[in-house]
Coordinates of C-alpha atoms in Angstrom, one line a residue:
M1 CA -24.8 156.4 -110.3
A2 CA -22.6 153.4 -109.8
D3 CA -19.0 154.6 -109.7
K4 CA -17.2 157.8 -110.2
L5 CA -17.4 159.4 -113.7
S6 CA -14.3 159.7 -115.7
A7 CA -13.4 162.8 -117.7
H8 CA -13.3 160.6 -120.8
E9 CA -17.0 159.6 -120.2
L10 CA -18.0 163.2 -119.7
D11 CA -16.2 164.3 -122.9
S12 CA -18.2 161.9 -125.0
M13 CA -21.6 163.3 -123.7
N14 CA -23.5 166.1 -125.3
A15 CA -24.9 169.0 -123.3
A16 CA -28.3 167.4 -122.7
D17 CA -26.7 164.3 -121.4
L18 CA -24.4 166.3 -119.1
E19 CA -27.4 168.2 -117.8
A20 CA -29.3 165.0 -117.1
K21 CA -26.3 163.5 -115.4
L22 CA -25.9 166.6 -113.3
R23 CA -29.5 166.6 -112.2
E24 CA -29.2 162.9 -111.3
A25 CA -26.0 163.5 -109.3
K26 CA -27.6 166.4 -107.4
E27 CA -30.6 164.3 -106.6
E28 CA -28.4 161.5 -105.3
L29 CA -26.4 164.0 -103.2
F30 CA -29.6 165.3 -101.7
N31 CA -30.7 161.7 -100.8
L32 CA -27.3 160.9 -99.3
R33 CA -27.3 164.0 -97.2
F34 CA -30.8 163.2 -96.0
Q35 CA -29.7 159.7 -95.1
A36 CA -26.6 161.1 -93.2
A37 CA -28.9 163.4 -91.2
T38 CA -31.2 160.6 -90.2
G39 CA -28.3 158.2 -89.4
Q40 CA -29.1 155.7 -92.2
L41 CA -26.1 156.4 -94.4
E42 CA -23.9 153.3 -94.8
S43 CA -21.1 154.7 -96.9
H44 CA -19.9 158.2 -96.1
G45 CA -17.3 158.0 -98.9
R46 CA -20.1 158.0 -101.4
L47 CA -20.9 161.6 -100.4
R48 CA -17.4 162.7 -101.4
T49 CA -17.6 160.8 -104.7
V50 CA -20.9 162.3 -105.7
K51 CA -19.7 165.8 -104.9
K52 CA -16.6 165.3 -107.0
D53 CA -18.7 163.9 -109.9
I54 CA -20.8 167.1 -109.7
A55 CA -17.6 169.2 -109.8
R56 CA -16.3 167.2 -112.8
I57 CA -19.5 167.8 -114.7
Y58 CA -19.4 171.6 -114.0
T59 CA -15.8 171.7 -115.1
V60 CA -16.5 170.0 -118.4
V61 CA -19.5 172.4 -119.0
R62 CA -17.4 175.5 -118.2
E63 CA -14.5 174.3 -120.3
R64 CA -16.8 173.9 -123.3
E65 CA -18.2 177.4 -122.7
L66 CA -14.6 178.8 -122.8
G67 CA -13.6 176.7 -125.8
I68 CA -11.0 174.6 -124.0
R69 CA -13.0 171.4 -124.7
T70 CA -15.2 170.7 -127.7
A71 CA -18.5 169.1 -127.5
P72 CA -18.7 165.6 -129.2
G73 CA -19.5 166.0 -132.9
A74 CA -18.7 169.7 -132.9
S75 CA -16.0 170.7 -135.4
N76 CA -13.2 172.9 -134.3
T77 CA -13.8 176.1 -136.2
K78 CA -10.5 177.8 -135.3
T79 CA -8.4 175.1 -136.9
E80 CA -10.6 175.0 -139.9
E81 CA -10.3 178.7 -140.4
A82 CA -6.6 178.6 -140.0
T83 CA -6.2 175.9 -142.7
A84 CA -8.5 177.6 -145.1

């Protein structure tokens, strides 16, 4: 992962992409923590960024579950029912 993920980027991803990105971020966090424990970590700020990226991904996933956000390509059934 290069830089922090934006909410706009996460909105455009489908569930499988979000899951892959989450797995990738967790793996990076593990590696960064390992480097910190062994004294090899150069950028401690990267730990914070990766943790926040993970939180952003979890937030988008949860908001989709609650219906606050819609998945890309998914139609909003509530507004379609109201107009019909």
